[in-house]
Structure formats: structure tokens, C-alpha cells
Amino acid sequence: MTIKSWLKPVVSGVAISAISMASLAAEPIKVGFIGSMSSDSGLSGLRAAEIAIDEINNTGGVNGQQVELVTADTREDPTEGIKAYEFLAESAEVDFIVSSSIDDVSLAWMPRFLEYQIPTLDTWASYVGIIDMVKDDPEGMKNYFMNVASDEALATLYINFGADVLKAKMGFESVVILAEDTAFGEAITGLVTEALAPVAGIEVKEVIKYDITTNDFAPLFSKAEQSGADFIYQISTVNAAGLSAQYVKLQVPLAMTGVNVAALGHEYWTDTGGAGAGISTLSPIPAVGLDLDPVSAEFVATYQSRYTSRPVMPHFNGFNVYHGLKQALAAAGEVGGFGDGWSAAMEKQDLKLMKDGELWLRYGWWQHDEIEPVTGRTYPHNIRFDLSEPFDDGAPSMVVVQWHEDGKPYVVYPEKYANGEFVLPSWVPAK
Amino acid sequence: MTQIIIQGMLLSGLYALIAIGFTLIFSVGRVLNLAYGAYLMIGGYVYFYISQQLGLPKGIGLILAAAVGCLAGLLKYRFIAKPLKGNHVAIEIATLILAIVIQSAIILVFGESTKILHSLVPGIVRLEGVTAPWSNILATGLSWVLIIAVFIFVRQSHTGRAMLAVSQDPKGAAICGINGEWINMVTWGISGLLGGVAGVFFASYTQLSPFMWVGPLIVTVAIVIVGGIGSIIGTLIVAHIIGFLEVIVVSYIAPELRGIFTMLLIILFLIFRPRGLFGREELA
């Protein structure tokens, strides 16, 4: 064998490898973002994805591969959501999907996820039924993750707020539930109705369901008053600003708390024309009004220097997209892509964000066999939340935020995260 | 009972104002202006922009809302109704599409989120345990002033009587020297004006949203069908029937069924009494 004949295959092999490497380096990782492009929460997620991807690309990408973002608009409509997911899977052929879809939309595209098996991260939808699907079908759902606490966990901690603040501090004995007629409204109504009385000792006097097209809430508030309850528990994701503004304009003489999606954003005060005082809502974290850890604060600073239109602050799902997308790409970097090993690598991702020496936020996961001690059940692939003080294993599943009459939001529960007091609006008599 | 009366009266007054503009156009032009709900949206957003974003006095916001509503009506007549004259289906489709275009434009400029208008006047009044904001009472009162003004205008003024004549017999009116096109244009302008003002009142009562045109349009169609197309008195009476019906359904039956009874009413009347309670097609 001459040197020439020996060198020939080596040179050819190196050349082929070089070409393969070059083509691999040229092939970007495609990340699909699915959400409503005209809603504040959708925009929060989209912008967070843009920031996270730019930061990763600026530091060399994932194993030398650049990351490219493809978007698909759901318009907060389940049918559009299915089309959007199909577009990302079939036309754009993305490697990974990050979603800021609302519950109904995520449920709509879920069969497509099961079909295509594209690794997907939900950052807004919190329906515990999806986590139950992971529990029941770990293989089929292995590529699905949800980094917002499931609604059951949200409701569980809210019940503690009911016991600690509404009952013990405010002296409320009974509640009337004012819930929109949606799947989310139904689910939260069920959880609250079942747990408030036995756990917090608060009697549910009446459940008033209303159509989401309702725009005149005066008769509903009259009905709530007539129920004789001490406070109103609202569940409102659609038209929530209208509901709270009419509560203020009519000066309904009952306290109102619960879930009000409009109050989750910084624009709430201007959207309600200042008629938003006294409204409190449970919020996944990081919530509006919450003090931030340095890492999340830096993300907000980048966000605000880059985007000047609304939403001026990312909603909670924006933080979830930012941290979650980086985790997903880090896991892909560890195992060489979004193939078979990605799910196991994603399960090991664990980001602990500290503030003043304490655990403040945590982006980790409940594992398949781990039992959450308060609820006594498992939450595989759900963000690792904590349901009891001192919240040293994870962040609480939710905080309660209240908008005060000075036009600012304050976290009023739990105590570790609180920066304000739960107060009654000035027109509501103390019990 | 006091609650039903107060809330029913407040809501019905607004419904009546909203429906009057719609019935005017149908009676004179014989077309269903399905973009009518968009007048409300335009009026509401103009008022919001002027009085809340620019911070100008509310009175100026209200006047400009009326003016822009009127202009929208005139433009719609000039560029849609007039070129498509005689083709009612085409006008209805075109006006419906226009409403959707206006909705998209509003989303582009103001975003999708709901906005709340400041109260027209501050404060509330409590009567036997029922709360009513002065703002809503003022809106309903002004609605009645406008309704009465329209009624007097139609019955007493030269132009109003010409509108009556065109609505009763367009050809006969033309023979008598009435300019039908001019009358139609005036009617579309008045309808737009009423819609713009109604939009401010309705948005002040409820909220402002790019989708706010749909609900009032359905209610308006119901009022006009049940009342009898073309009947101002019928419109007023049925606006109150539907307003009170909604409040009673919410208070005593099931709030989630609020709009269902209105829909059922439309179907029942279309089947059993298509002319409506006070049915006639000309203005009366």
C-alpha cells in the first residue's frame, strides 16, 4: 500500500465528515411557538421565546446549531389551535414546541401532540387532566411537560388562603361563587366547592354560572348579594376586566376574590380605566406585583429595553417560556437533539432561582413516582411546586395578588412572598 | 322586584336607542345594515380615544363619537348601499364583511383587550338595596331624549315626513318630488349618529371591546323582528320586553341562559308572526 492509496480513504472520510458537520451546523434547530399573537399572554410568551433564542444563539447556539423560531397563531380558538399545531408539525417541521395556549386550546391540539410526538412544553395551560394523562400514559406523553402548576395545585393553595386570610383574618363564613360557563370555570368551581367548606370552613351558599358573552353584570351582582354570602369568589378568564370594573362602578358591598385573568397583567389598571381597585386574584407565579429574583429581573430588563408596546411586563407564562425553553434546549444539547433521550434529560433539568439567600423560584419537575405530600398524589412532568410554608422545596403553586386603590398590585399571600396586606375596598363594610 | 324594575329600565332604554337607528335604515332603505353594530364600536372607541387617551372633556368625546358615527353611516351609504342599490343580499353581505374589517382595524390600533370607559358622571344611588350608577341613569335618560327627538323629527320635520313618505312608497314619494337618494343618505347618517352615541352609552354601561358589535346586533335584530320591522313604537316596546326578559332570566332562571330566550323569541316570531307585534315595513 502506497502512502497515496492509504491517504485516499482517510482524506475522503475527513471530507465527508467535514461536509456532514458543515451541513449539520447549517441546519438550525426549529422551535415552534404556539399561542395567541394578539393577546397579552401570547405576546408575553412569544417575546420571551425571542429573547431566550437570541441569548442562546449569541453564545454559539446548541452544540453549534443555531435556533430558529417559527410561530403559529391560535387566536385563542381551539380549532385554530389544532391548525396551528398541524402547521408547526407538518409544514414547518419543528423540533420542539413551546406553547402559551389557554387550557381549551391545549386540550384541542393534544391529540395532534400524541400523534406527532414532538417534544412540547405548555407554559399557560394548567388543566390537571393533562398531567393525569402523563400519569396514565407515561410512554405516549413522555415528551410533554407543563411548567405552570396544575389547576388542582393552584386551588389547593388557594384553599389555604381561604382558611388563613378570608376565614381567620376577615371573618368570612360563606361565599357565593360567580363563575363563567367554561371548562376552566367548571373545573375551578368543582375544586373550590369541594374543598372550601371542609378545609377552610367556609360555606358555599350558591354557585352562579354566567355566559361568557355577558356584558351587563348588575343582575348577577344583585343575585350574589341576595345569596347572603360574605364574599364573592369569581372565576373569570373571558371578559374579566368588564366584570371587575362593573363590580367597582356598582360598588358591590361584598369583597370579591378568586381568579380574574385580566388582573394578572400590568395593563389591568389602565384597561379598567382605574375601576379595578380591591380585586384580588390567585395567580400562577411569577405574578404581577411579585418581587423578582436577580435572574428573572434581568430577563425583565432585557424585555423592557426591547419591547415598548403592551404588555409592558411579561405575564407569568413569559417567564415560563424564557426559563423553560432554555431548559429544553439545554436538555437537547446534552443528548444531541430532541430524540429518544430528550425526555429523560428534560426531567433532570432543575433551575433554582434564589433571592436574598432563599429559594424563590424553581423550574424543576415532579418525577413519575414522587408523591406530593399535601395532596397525596403524583404530578409527573408538572413544574415542581410547593404547597406549604416555608416553600423551600419549590415556589408556591400560586400567590394571591390584590390591586389596591393606589393603582398598584400587591402580593398578599402567602406570607413569604407577600409585599402588601389583603384589604377590603373602601365601600365594602367590614364584617 | 325593585331590582328588576331598575335594572330592566336601564338596560331597555339603551336597547331602544340601539335599535332605533337600525329600524330607521330598514324602513327607509329596505336593507338590513349588518354593520350597524360597528357604529357602536366606532362611537365607543372614538370616545375612549378622545376622552381617556387624549384627556379631552367627555362632552367633546361624545360629540365626536356622534360625528364619526354619522360620517361612517354616510360613507357606508355612498360606497356600499348606493352602488349596490336593489341588491339587498349583496348589501347585507357587504355590511357584515365591513363590520369584520372594522373589528380587525380596531384590534390593530387599540389591541384585543377589553377597555373600560370612565363613568360619564361619578357616584351611585341606592334604592331599596338596589345599586345604580348615576352614569347608567344618565345614559338611559339621554337615550330617551334622543329617542323622543328622533320620533318628533320623523313626525314633525319636513325631512322626517319625507322619510315617512319614502318608507311607505318610494316611487310615490319620487313622483311628489322627494329626492329618495338624499333621504336615504340622511337616514344612514342619522342611523350612524345614533349608533355612535349608543356605542358610548353601551360601552360606558358595559365595556369596550373589538367584539362588542355582535351582541347588540343580535339584540337589535331581535327587537326589530319581534317589534315589527319599521315600527318605532314597536321597537320601543320590544326593547323593554327583551331588556326585562334578560334581567328576569338572569335573576330568577339561569344567568347562562340570558341570550337564549332572545334567540328563541326571534325564531318563534319568524315562524308564527313574521310581521312582528306591530308589523309593517314602513316607518311609523
XYZ file of C-alpha atoms in Angstrom:
715
model
C 0.000 0.000 0.000
C 1.421 3.334 -1.033
C 1.037 6.446 1.044
C -1.186 7.814 -1.659
C -3.516 4.832 -1.591
C -3.560 4.915 2.228
C -4.297 8.607 2.340
C -7.123 8.469 -0.181
C -9.807 6.923 2.023
C -8.704 8.999 5.009
C -8.954 12.230 3.043
C -12.299 11.155 1.622
C -13.547 10.294 5.111
C -12.418 13.614 6.539
C -14.011 15.428 3.626
C -17.313 13.592 4.078
C -17.213 14.260 7.820
C -16.447 17.924 7.183
C -19.335 18.197 4.737
C -21.650 16.446 7.205
C -20.541 18.697 10.028
C -20.992 21.748 7.841
C -24.455 20.698 6.787
C -25.315 19.882 10.419
C -24.043 23.265 11.547
C -26.034 24.934 8.816
C -29.228 23.090 9.791
C -30.868 25.143 12.546
C -32.949 23.742 15.379
C -36.512 24.776 14.737
C -38.556 25.852 17.735
C -42.268 26.377 17.214
C -44.190 28.879 19.338
C -47.936 28.325 19.555
C -50.209 30.891 21.161
C -52.493 33.827 20.520
C -50.437 36.551 18.874
C -52.863 39.318 19.765
C -53.335 38.560 23.466
C -51.075 39.873 26.202
C -50.258 36.405 27.437
C -49.492 35.183 23.912
C -47.234 38.143 23.238
C -45.508 37.662 26.581
C -44.633 34.103 25.599
C -43.601 34.981 22.064
C -41.281 37.777 23.159
C -39.779 35.619 25.885
C -39.065 32.933 23.277
C -37.385 35.522 21.041
C -35.194 36.729 23.903
C -34.229 33.212 25.034
C -33.374 32.135 21.483
C -31.312 35.253 20.802
C -29.379 34.730 24.017
C -28.662 31.108 23.086
C -27.680 31.963 19.503
C -25.407 34.767 20.718
C -23.488 32.261 22.825
C -22.959 29.825 19.944
C -26.312 28.038 19.771
C -26.870 24.434 20.829
C -23.792 22.369 20.059
C -23.013 24.822 17.301
C -26.521 24.716 15.839
C -28.391 27.982 15.684
C -32.001 28.080 16.856
C -34.775 29.376 14.660
C -38.250 30.421 15.815
C -41.419 29.586 13.890
C -44.738 30.945 15.118
C -48.329 29.770 14.785
C -51.327 31.820 15.919
C -54.144 30.098 17.809
C -56.305 33.225 18.214
C -57.326 31.606 21.495
C -59.621 29.368 19.479
C -59.472 25.558 19.786
C -59.997 24.940 16.052
C -57.312 27.456 15.125
C -55.109 25.838 17.759
C -55.345 22.463 16.025
C -54.479 24.059 12.678
C -51.565 25.918 14.252
C -50.152 22.752 15.789
C -50.526 20.910 12.466
C -48.738 23.751 10.697
C -45.799 23.571 13.095
C -45.617 19.783 12.822
C -46.223 19.237 9.128
C -45.261 22.404 7.260
C -42.606 23.921 9.488
C -41.352 20.532 10.750
C -40.233 21.966 14.056
C -38.105 20.040 16.535
C -39.745 21.414 19.658
C -42.905 23.339 20.506
C -43.352 25.825 23.311
C -46.962 26.741 23.963
C -48.699 29.666 25.606
C -52.110 28.243 24.728
C -55.051 28.550 27.083
C -56.462 25.303 28.510
C -59.182 24.745 25.918
C -56.704 25.235 23.062
C -54.086 22.910 24.565
C -56.763 20.276 25.021
C -57.741 20.734 21.375
C -54.237 20.151 19.986
C -53.374 17.391 22.460
C -54.445 14.565 20.062
C -52.054 16.057 17.488
C -49.277 16.026 20.058
C -49.974 12.348 20.727
C -49.831 11.676 17.012
C -46.686 13.641 16.113
C -44.792 13.167 19.393
C -42.969 16.481 19.038
C -41.497 17.484 22.418
C -43.840 20.154 23.757
C -43.784 22.488 26.743
C -47.001 24.110 27.995
C -46.460 27.362 29.883
C -50.011 28.672 30.415
C -52.484 25.771 30.343
C -52.814 24.245 33.791
C -55.518 21.594 33.439
C -54.632 18.771 35.792
C -56.310 16.313 33.436
C -53.310 16.673 31.124
C -50.964 15.738 33.957
C -53.236 12.762 34.620
C -52.669 11.760 31.003
C -48.919 11.766 31.671
C -49.602 9.617 34.728
C -51.786 7.158 32.856
C -49.756 7.007 29.652
C -46.130 7.769 30.542
C -44.797 6.476 27.229
C -47.255 8.315 24.982
C -46.903 11.539 26.982
C -43.176 11.314 27.706
C -42.401 14.352 25.525
C -44.980 16.599 27.184
C -44.084 18.989 30.030
C -46.098 21.697 31.825
C -44.138 24.359 33.718
C -47.085 26.065 35.334
C -48.574 24.485 38.446
C -51.665 22.440 37.598
C -55.043 23.914 38.469
C -55.512 21.410 41.285
C -52.332 22.669 42.932
C -53.445 26.264 42.399
C -56.797 25.569 44.018
C -55.240 23.631 46.909
C -53.066 26.536 47.988
C -55.928 28.950 47.419
C -57.965 26.979 49.926
C -55.222 27.728 52.475
C -55.641 31.421 51.642
C -59.339 30.922 52.349
C -58.590 29.448 55.759
C -55.719 31.743 56.754
C -56.979 35.074 55.466
C -60.631 35.002 54.404
C -61.830 32.989 57.383
C -59.291 33.645 60.134
C -58.428 37.271 59.401
C -61.503 38.680 57.662
C -64.077 36.543 59.490
C -65.850 35.401 56.327
C -68.092 32.395 56.866
C -69.767 31.954 53.495
C -69.150 32.500 49.813
C -71.105 32.830 46.588
C -69.258 31.598 43.507
C -69.634 33.671 40.357
C -68.198 31.542 37.570
C -68.103 31.811 33.818
C -69.631 28.914 31.928
C -66.395 27.386 30.559
C -64.402 24.203 31.125
C -61.965 26.178 33.276
C -64.827 27.749 35.252
C -66.372 24.327 35.798
C -63.082 22.785 36.954
C -62.197 25.537 39.418
C -65.776 25.703 40.712
C -65.631 21.986 41.419
C -62.294 22.193 43.225
C -63.282 25.211 45.310
C -66.742 23.897 46.152
C -65.393 20.557 47.282
C -62.567 21.931 49.404
C -63.611 25.322 50.798
C -66.217 24.042 53.214
C -64.389 21.012 54.652
C -60.881 22.542 54.718
C -61.380 26.256 55.247
C -64.752 26.056 56.990
C -66.382 28.411 54.502
C -69.879 27.522 53.367
C -70.677 27.773 49.673
C -74.072 29.496 49.613
C -74.659 29.488 45.886
C -72.933 28.948 42.564
C -73.928 31.446 39.864
C -72.825 30.496 36.374
C -72.924 33.051 33.600
C -72.435 33.025 29.867
C -69.083 34.384 28.667
C -70.844 36.850 26.364
C -72.423 38.552 29.389
C -71.583 42.232 29.472
C -74.116 43.501 31.996
C -73.196 42.080 35.381
C -75.562 44.188 37.509
C -78.241 41.465 37.859
C -75.555 38.920 38.714
C -74.156 41.069 41.486
C -77.684 41.619 42.810
C -78.176 37.871 42.854
C -74.849 37.436 44.646
C -75.863 39.995 47.265
C -79.199 38.287 47.772
C -77.467 34.981 48.485
C -76.431 36.381 51.859
C -72.811 35.295 51.405
C -69.930 37.205 52.987
C -67.833 37.395 49.843
C -67.814 36.586 46.134
C -65.460 34.071 44.558
C -65.161 34.959 40.889
C -63.831 32.721 38.146
C -63.344 34.845 35.087
C -60.942 34.377 32.208
C -63.058 35.928 29.453
C -64.333 39.464 29.925
C -62.654 39.616 33.318
C -61.899 43.357 33.109
C -65.578 44.063 32.462
C -66.648 42.026 35.452
C -64.255 43.745 37.835
C -64.924 47.242 36.516
C -68.658 46.816 36.976
C -68.007 45.480 40.473
C -66.211 48.740 41.239
C -68.647 51.020 39.396
C -71.637 49.407 41.129
C -69.755 49.441 44.439
C -70.961 45.966 45.271
C -70.894 45.755 49.066
C -69.153 42.364 49.174
C -65.463 41.537 48.942
C -64.523 39.763 45.725
C -61.586 37.431 45.182
C -60.919 34.364 43.067
C -59.499 34.062 39.568
C -59.516 37.148 37.385
C -57.266 36.762 34.358
C -57.403 40.464 33.446
C -55.835 41.313 36.806
C -52.791 39.154 36.002
C -51.299 41.801 33.730
C -49.754 45.194 34.386
C -52.216 46.809 31.970
C -55.157 45.912 34.204
C -55.338 49.332 35.824
C -55.407 51.273 32.550
C -57.691 48.715 30.889
C -60.254 49.171 33.631
C -59.915 52.951 33.474
C -58.868 52.849 37.108
C -62.021 50.959 38.069
C -60.178 47.940 39.334
C -59.460 48.542 42.985
C -59.990 45.839 45.555
C -59.947 42.992 43.057
C -57.793 40.111 44.129
C -56.925 37.039 42.156
C -54.900 33.942 42.530
C -52.046 33.944 40.094
C -49.512 31.410 38.973
C -46.038 32.745 39.553
C -44.099 34.861 38.791
C -47.154 37.055 39.307
C -47.732 40.725 38.635
C -46.553 42.597 41.724
C -44.201 39.813 42.832
C -40.662 40.775 43.852
C -38.258 39.104 41.444
C -35.042 37.155 41.823
C -31.995 38.673 40.042
C -32.118 36.294 37.045
C -35.782 36.947 36.339
C -35.267 40.674 36.956
C -32.539 40.699 34.310
C -34.906 38.986 31.882
C -37.489 41.700 32.562
C -34.877 44.418 31.993
C -33.997 42.884 28.609
C -37.672 42.528 27.763
C -38.423 46.152 28.591
C -35.431 47.501 26.711
C -36.505 45.564 23.640
C -40.299 45.942 23.635
C -42.150 49.126 24.387
C -45.704 48.147 23.442
C -48.062 46.202 25.698
C -47.658 44.030 27.634
C -45.017 46.182 29.283
C -44.217 43.363 31.708
C -44.278 39.715 30.696
C -47.128 37.690 32.169
C -46.221 34.613 34.228
C -46.087 32.458 31.105
C -43.416 34.775 29.653
C -41.081 33.792 32.496
C -42.047 30.164 31.999
C -41.249 30.329 28.291
C -37.920 32.062 28.920
C -36.654 29.620 31.532
C -38.416 26.539 30.130
C -37.198 26.999 26.565
C -33.613 27.368 27.782
C -34.023 24.172 29.801
C -35.465 22.299 26.830
C -32.595 23.386 24.597
C -30.050 22.553 27.303
C -31.531 19.052 27.532
C -31.341 18.748 23.733
C -27.727 19.881 23.883
C -26.929 17.143 26.411
C -28.353 14.281 24.376
C -27.746 15.603 20.874
C -31.223 16.718 19.924
C -34.893 16.140 20.635
C -34.814 12.417 20.010
C -35.263 9.489 22.383
C -33.083 10.692 25.235
C -34.506 14.201 25.400
C -37.389 13.477 27.774
C -35.118 11.868 30.393
C -32.671 14.778 30.100
C -35.520 17.276 30.435
C -36.759 15.513 33.571
C -33.368 16.227 35.173
C -33.416 19.946 34.429
C -33.652 21.876 37.678
C -33.206 25.633 37.876
C -33.249 27.108 41.364
C -33.539 30.873 41.476
C -32.526 32.427 44.756
C -33.412 35.753 46.297
C -31.747 37.102 49.458
C -30.323 33.665 50.146
C -33.682 31.899 49.958
C -35.183 29.667 47.296
C -37.535 31.974 45.392
C -38.495 30.245 42.131
C -37.779 26.727 40.928
C -38.031 25.287 37.448
C -37.738 21.597 38.199
C -40.135 18.686 37.663
C -42.165 16.264 39.703
C -40.902 12.808 38.798
C -43.147 9.877 37.922
C -43.233 8.170 41.325
C -42.874 11.175 43.578
C -45.885 11.866 45.760
C -46.674 15.458 46.590
C -47.213 15.393 50.378
C -50.175 17.792 50.722
C -52.411 16.379 48.007
C -51.003 12.854 48.268
C -50.828 12.364 44.531
C -48.271 12.463 41.743
C -47.780 15.227 39.170
C -45.328 13.788 36.611
C -43.870 16.381 34.235
C -45.564 19.228 36.095
C -43.390 22.020 37.467
C -42.149 21.257 40.957
C -44.321 23.432 43.202
C -44.566 23.557 46.961
C -47.871 23.774 48.828
C -46.702 24.565 52.337
C -44.525 27.006 54.230
C -41.604 27.642 54.199
C -41.647 26.879 50.455
C -38.113 25.519 50.496
C -38.714 22.683 48.018
C -40.221 24.853 45.308
C -42.127 28.030 44.740
C -45.764 28.082 45.828
C -48.215 26.925 43.171
C -49.820 30.353 43.280
C -49.851 33.657 45.070
C -52.800 35.937 45.720
C -52.460 39.378 44.158
C -54.646 42.313 45.087
C -54.939 45.625 43.265
C -55.159 48.404 45.815
C -56.793 51.789 45.401
C -53.396 53.356 44.670
C -53.485 51.508 41.341
C -50.708 49.055 42.208
C -50.724 45.271 42.537
C -49.509 43.668 45.735
C -48.856 40.051 46.599
C -50.920 39.434 49.733
C -50.450 35.670 50.191
C -48.531 33.556 51.133
C -46.647 35.436 53.788
C -43.151 34.625 52.491
C -43.924 36.300 49.178
C -46.308 38.999 50.448
C -45.460 42.652 49.971
C -48.894 44.005 50.880
C -51.956 43.326 53.044
C -55.286 41.900 51.913
C -57.719 44.790 52.395
C -61.375 45.413 51.715
C -62.306 48.036 49.120
C -63.314 51.271 50.826
C -67.015 50.812 50.026
C -67.243 47.289 51.467
C -68.216 47.203 55.145
C -66.001 45.117 57.427
C -67.638 42.034 58.864
C -88.919 43.443 42.251
C -87.311 46.879 42.628
C -84.091 45.392 41.279
C -85.876 44.006 38.207
C -87.589 47.339 37.524
C -84.473 49.482 37.903
C -82.069 47.210 36.040
C -84.704 46.412 33.402
C -85.425 50.090 32.737
C -81.737 50.995 32.470
C -80.945 48.182 30.066
C -84.096 48.575 27.986
C -83.511 52.281 27.403
C -80.117 51.501 25.913
C -81.508 48.688 23.793
C -84.214 51.001 22.482
C -81.677 53.613 21.413
C -79.517 50.984 19.726
C -82.470 49.515 17.831
C -83.967 52.802 16.605
C -81.098 53.526 14.227
C -81.322 50.033 12.786
C -85.058 50.220 12.219
C -84.753 53.613 10.500
C -82.482 52.200 7.811
C -84.609 49.157 7.228
C -87.757 51.189 6.887
C -86.399 53.790 4.508
C -83.727 51.834 2.626
C -85.294 48.369 2.994
C -81.940 46.810 3.823
C -80.569 45.134 6.919
C -77.435 47.044 7.794
C -75.457 44.266 9.458
C -72.579 46.659 10.078
C -74.850 48.570 12.437
C -73.099 47.069 15.469
C -69.856 48.545 14.125
C -71.276 52.073 14.605
C -71.449 51.287 18.287
C -67.873 50.089 18.290
C -66.664 53.147 16.366
C -68.508 55.522 18.693
C -67.178 53.803 21.784
C -63.565 53.814 20.612
C -63.686 57.427 19.394
C -64.989 58.465 22.796
C -62.321 56.349 24.522
C -59.560 57.894 22.415
C -60.734 61.467 22.851
C -61.753 61.482 26.478
C -59.467 58.872 28.018
C -56.359 58.712 25.869
C -56.176 62.395 24.937
C -57.848 63.515 28.152
C -60.221 65.968 26.463
C -63.630 66.760 28.036
C -66.197 63.972 27.885
C -68.676 66.210 26.053
C -66.219 66.626 23.170
C -65.702 62.855 23.122
C -69.455 62.300 22.902
C -69.930 64.865 20.124
C -67.039 63.428 18.104
C -68.342 59.884 18.620
C -71.674 61.016 17.184
C -69.959 62.858 14.325
C -67.724 59.952 13.366
C -70.694 57.567 13.624
C -72.643 59.859 11.302
C -69.727 60.034 8.882
C -69.396 56.248 8.922
C -73.095 55.985 8.071
C -72.787 58.437 5.197
C -69.718 56.685 3.786
C -71.383 53.325 4.045
C -74.345 54.612 2.114
C -72.188 56.278 -0.530
C -69.772 53.415 -1.108
C -71.832 50.322 -0.299
C -75.582 50.861 -0.184
C -75.854 53.207 -3.155
C -73.706 51.238 -5.637
C -75.436 48.014 -4.601
C -78.904 49.568 -4.646
C -81.608 46.977 -5.154
C -79.386 44.039 -4.317
C -80.303 43.576 -0.692
C -78.398 40.342 -0.180
C -75.209 41.919 -1.535
C -75.651 44.910 0.810
C -76.167 42.626 3.788
C -73.106 40.557 2.957
C -71.020 43.667 2.267
C -72.057 45.348 5.527
C -71.337 42.190 7.505
C -67.876 41.934 5.961
C -67.320 45.625 6.655
C -68.097 45.067 10.331
C -65.426 42.374 10.476
C -62.936 44.654 8.707
C -63.668 47.429 11.222
C -63.209 44.934 14.056
C -59.774 43.973 12.693
C -58.808 47.625 12.315
C -59.799 48.296 15.918
C -57.679 45.353 17.088
C -54.751 46.688 15.082
C -54.987 50.159 16.604
C -56.235 49.509 20.141
C -55.437 45.833 20.692
C -57.726 42.963 21.542
C -58.137 43.530 25.241
C -61.279 44.884 26.820
C -61.217 48.518 27.866
C -63.372 50.176 30.453
C -64.741 53.663 29.956
C -64.691 56.080 32.850
C -68.144 56.753 34.250
C -69.937 59.594 32.458
C -70.674 61.016 35.888
C -69.377 59.681 39.198
C -71.339 58.147 42.050
C -74.090 55.657 42.670
C -77.596 55.738 44.021
C -79.081 53.055 46.267
C -82.805 52.413 46.222
C -84.269 49.654 48.395
C -80.992 47.775 48.332
C -80.501 48.143 44.584
C -77.462 49.998 43.328
C -77.450 52.024 40.142
C -74.548 54.172 38.993
C -75.559 57.744 38.100
C -73.628 57.191 34.888
C -76.043 54.464 33.765
C -79.050 56.535 34.777
C -77.715 59.467 32.753
C -77.035 57.213 29.754
C -80.566 55.856 29.850
C -82.023 59.334 30.320
C -80.081 60.708 27.366
C -81.127 57.685 25.322
C -84.748 58.607 25.922
C -84.092 62.215 24.992
C -82.618 61.052 21.692
C -85.425 58.568 21.047
C -88.049 61.266 21.611
C -86.080 63.679 19.431
C -85.991 61.120 16.599
C -89.724 60.500 16.992
C -90.512 64.222 16.842
C -88.101 64.713 13.942
C -89.752 61.948 11.914
C -93.286 63.172 12.667
C -92.833 66.941 12.617
C -89.983 67.952 10.362
C -90.125 68.264 6.590
C -87.220 65.818 6.160
C -88.755 63.420 8.651
C -92.061 63.384 6.815
C -90.151 62.821 3.590
C -88.519 59.822 5.291
C -92.004 58.543 6.158
C -93.090 59.005 2.577
C -90.074 57.160 1.157
C -90.550 54.325 3.627
C -94.219 53.974 2.652
C -93.898 54.299 -1.109
C -90.542 55.209 -2.652
C -91.969 55.625 -6.144
C -94.896 57.746 -4.956
C -92.505 59.888 -2.941
C -90.343 60.397 -6.014
C -93.366 61.464 -8.050
C -94.111 64.036 -5.351
C -90.607 65.476 -5.832
C -88.892 63.892 -2.866
C -85.288 63.081 -3.563
C -85.094 59.450 -2.432
C -81.320 59.296 -2.568
C -80.965 62.351 -0.366
C -83.458 60.940 2.125
C -81.633 57.628 2.176
C -78.353 59.371 2.795
C -79.837 61.434 5.633
C -81.274 58.268 7.152
C -77.923 56.454 7.027
C -76.268 59.498 8.578
C -78.820 59.722 11.411
C -78.556 55.984 11.966
C -74.765 56.251 12.228
C -75.064 59.174 14.609
C -77.484 57.289 16.870
C -75.242 54.228 16.699
C -72.156 56.246 17.634
C -73.862 57.784 20.671
C -75.402 54.439 21.636
C -71.903 52.947 21.464
C -70.629 55.418 24.047
C -73.567 54.735 26.362
C -73.430 50.980 25.862
C -69.654 50.808 26.365
C -69.945 53.037 29.412
C -72.631 50.701 30.801
C -70.694 47.536 29.943
C -67.209 47.643 28.368
C -65.368 48.424 25.180
C -64.109 45.565 23.072
C -63.446 44.854 19.384
C -66.132 42.175 19.600
C -68.801 44.366 21.200
C -70.696 44.799 17.928
C -72.043 41.246 17.781
C -74.197 41.125 20.912
C -76.039 44.414 20.327
C -76.586 43.474 16.670
C -78.334 40.243 17.694
C -80.441 42.078 20.257
C -81.284 44.720 17.663
C -82.342 42.182 15.070
C -84.486 40.512 17.720
C -86.108 43.793 18.733
C -86.833 44.776 15.162
C -88.202 41.356 14.164
C -90.353 40.959 17.248
C -91.446 44.586 17.269
C -92.318 44.591 13.635
C -89.848 45.942 11.146
C -90.330 49.653 10.688
C -92.339 50.340 13.813
C -90.710 52.877 16.124
C -93.301 52.257 18.830
C -92.924 48.512 18.364
C -89.172 48.884 18.669
C -89.503 50.776 21.937
C -91.931 48.286 23.444
C -89.980 45.213 22.423
C -86.693 46.747 23.564
C -88.282 46.818 27.001
C -89.655 43.292 26.687
C -86.202 41.971 25.808
C -84.384 44.123 28.357
C -86.682 42.997 31.164
C -86.636 39.409 29.901
C -82.846 39.333 30.164
C -82.840 40.723 33.696
C -85.578 38.305 34.804
C -83.810 35.303 33.253
C -80.558 36.215 34.992
C -82.240 36.887 38.325
C -84.721 34.032 38.516
C -83.907 31.334 35.972
C -80.274 30.806 34.923
C -77.752 33.529 34.078
C -76.061 31.357 31.441
C -79.357 31.295 29.512
C -79.522 35.072 29.277
C -79.244 35.326 25.488
C -81.052 32.088 24.661
C -84.532 33.442 25.277
C -83.877 36.349 22.937
C -82.878 33.909 20.209
C -85.932 31.750 20.856
C -88.109 34.826 20.616
C -86.690 35.562 17.149
C -87.409 32.016 15.945
C -90.924 31.957 17.405
C -91.867 35.253 15.814
C -90.354 34.335 12.461
C -92.490 31.181 12.440
C -95.763 32.327 13.984
C -95.882 36.082 13.482
C -93.353 37.158 10.872
C -94.799 40.677 10.763
C -93.941 41.144 14.425
C -96.136 42.590 17.146
C -96.661 45.917 15.415
C -95.663 44.748 12.000
C -95.402 46.950 8.972
C -92.443 47.644 6.770
C -92.845 51.393 6.502
C -91.789 53.804 9.208
C -94.500 54.508 11.733
